[in-house]
Structure formats: structure tokens, C-alpha cells
XYZ file of C-alpha atoms in Angstrom:
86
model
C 0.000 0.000 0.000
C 2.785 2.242 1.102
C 4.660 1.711 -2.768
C 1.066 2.605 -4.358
C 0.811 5.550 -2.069
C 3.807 6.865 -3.073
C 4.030 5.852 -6.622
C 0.235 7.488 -7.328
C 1.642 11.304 -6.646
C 5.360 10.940 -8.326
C 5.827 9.629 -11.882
C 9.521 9.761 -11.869
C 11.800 7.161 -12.029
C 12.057 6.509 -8.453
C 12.438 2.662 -6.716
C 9.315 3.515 -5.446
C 9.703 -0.928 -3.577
C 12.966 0.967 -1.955
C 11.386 3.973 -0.736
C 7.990 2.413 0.937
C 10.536 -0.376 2.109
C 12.844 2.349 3.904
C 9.788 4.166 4.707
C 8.213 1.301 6.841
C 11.206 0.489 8.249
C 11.626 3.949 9.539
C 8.230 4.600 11.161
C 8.136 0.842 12.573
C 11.345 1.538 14.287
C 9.621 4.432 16.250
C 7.725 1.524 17.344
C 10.551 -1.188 18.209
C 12.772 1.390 19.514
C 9.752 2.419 22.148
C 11.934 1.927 25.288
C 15.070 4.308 23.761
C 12.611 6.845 22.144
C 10.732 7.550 25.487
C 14.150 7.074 27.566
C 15.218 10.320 24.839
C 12.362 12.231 24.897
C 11.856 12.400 28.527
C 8.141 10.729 28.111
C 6.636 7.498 27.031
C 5.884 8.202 23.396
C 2.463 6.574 23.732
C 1.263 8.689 26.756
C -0.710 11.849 25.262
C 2.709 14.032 25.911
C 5.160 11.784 24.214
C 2.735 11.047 21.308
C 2.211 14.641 20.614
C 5.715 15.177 20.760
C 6.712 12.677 17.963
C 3.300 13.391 15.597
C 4.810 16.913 15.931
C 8.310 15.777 15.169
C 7.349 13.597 12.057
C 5.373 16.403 10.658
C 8.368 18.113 10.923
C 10.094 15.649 8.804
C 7.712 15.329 6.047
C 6.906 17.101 3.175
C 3.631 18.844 3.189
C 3.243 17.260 -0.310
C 4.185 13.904 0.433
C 0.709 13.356 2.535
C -0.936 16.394 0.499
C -1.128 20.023 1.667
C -4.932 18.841 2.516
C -4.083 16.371 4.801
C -0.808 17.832 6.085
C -2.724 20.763 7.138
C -5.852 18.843 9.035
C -2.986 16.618 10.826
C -0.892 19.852 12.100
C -4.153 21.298 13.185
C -5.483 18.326 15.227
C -1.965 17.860 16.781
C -2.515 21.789 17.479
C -5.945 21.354 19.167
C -4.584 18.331 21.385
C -1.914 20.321 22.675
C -4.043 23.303 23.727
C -6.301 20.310 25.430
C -2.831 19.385 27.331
């Protein structure tokens, strides 16, 4: 799903197999490094604190275009809202 995903918005030559492969890998190691991230961020990532904290921090990473300025927008703004709930 992750290939299609990224394959539907760029028609360039890209491995698009490589990049959804890397991709995965990268957000599942958020996951499977759950221990070390919280241990570095102060906070367990899944309490409301440390999971604001890294939505925050991937949105920081990603390109507005890569999940569409739609959706990038309507995820900064509900990461927004359940800070000022905080």
C-alpha cells in the first residue's frame, strides 16, 4: 500500500519498492525502539505528551506534499488542538 501511495503522486523514475521499504522500516522503528525513544524524549511516546511530541516531530520531517497540503494541514491542526487540550 505504502509503494502505491507513493508511486500514485510521483511519476519519476524513483524505486518507489525501496522507498515504501525504507519508509516502513523507519516509522516501525519508532515503534521497536519504544523503550530508547521515550528514555530520549523524557516521556513514554504513547502517553498523550510523548505522542504529541513525535506526531509533531514527524510532521516536521515530512513534506507537506508527500501526505498532500490537505491532509498535512488537518494533521498539524489536530496535533494543534490536542496540545491546547494538554
Amino acid at each position: 500500500m505504502t509503494e502505491e501511495h507513493l508511486a500514485d503522486d510521483d511519476h519519476s523514475e524513483a524505486d518507489h519498492r525501496a522507498r515504501a521499504t525504507v519508509l516502513t522500516a523507519m516509522k516501525l522503528g519508532i515503534t521497536v525502539l519504544h523503550e530508547h525513544v521515550s528514555r530520549a524524549l523524557g516521556t513514554d511516546l504513547y502517553a498523550p505528551r510523548g505522542a504529541l511530541r513525535v506526531g509533531k516531530a514527524q510532521l516536521d520531517l515530512i513534506r507537506p506534499e508527500f501526505l498532500g497540503r490537505e491532509l498535512f494541514g488537518q494533521a498539524r491542526t489536530g496535533l494543534e488542538k490536542f496540545e491546547g487540550h494538554q
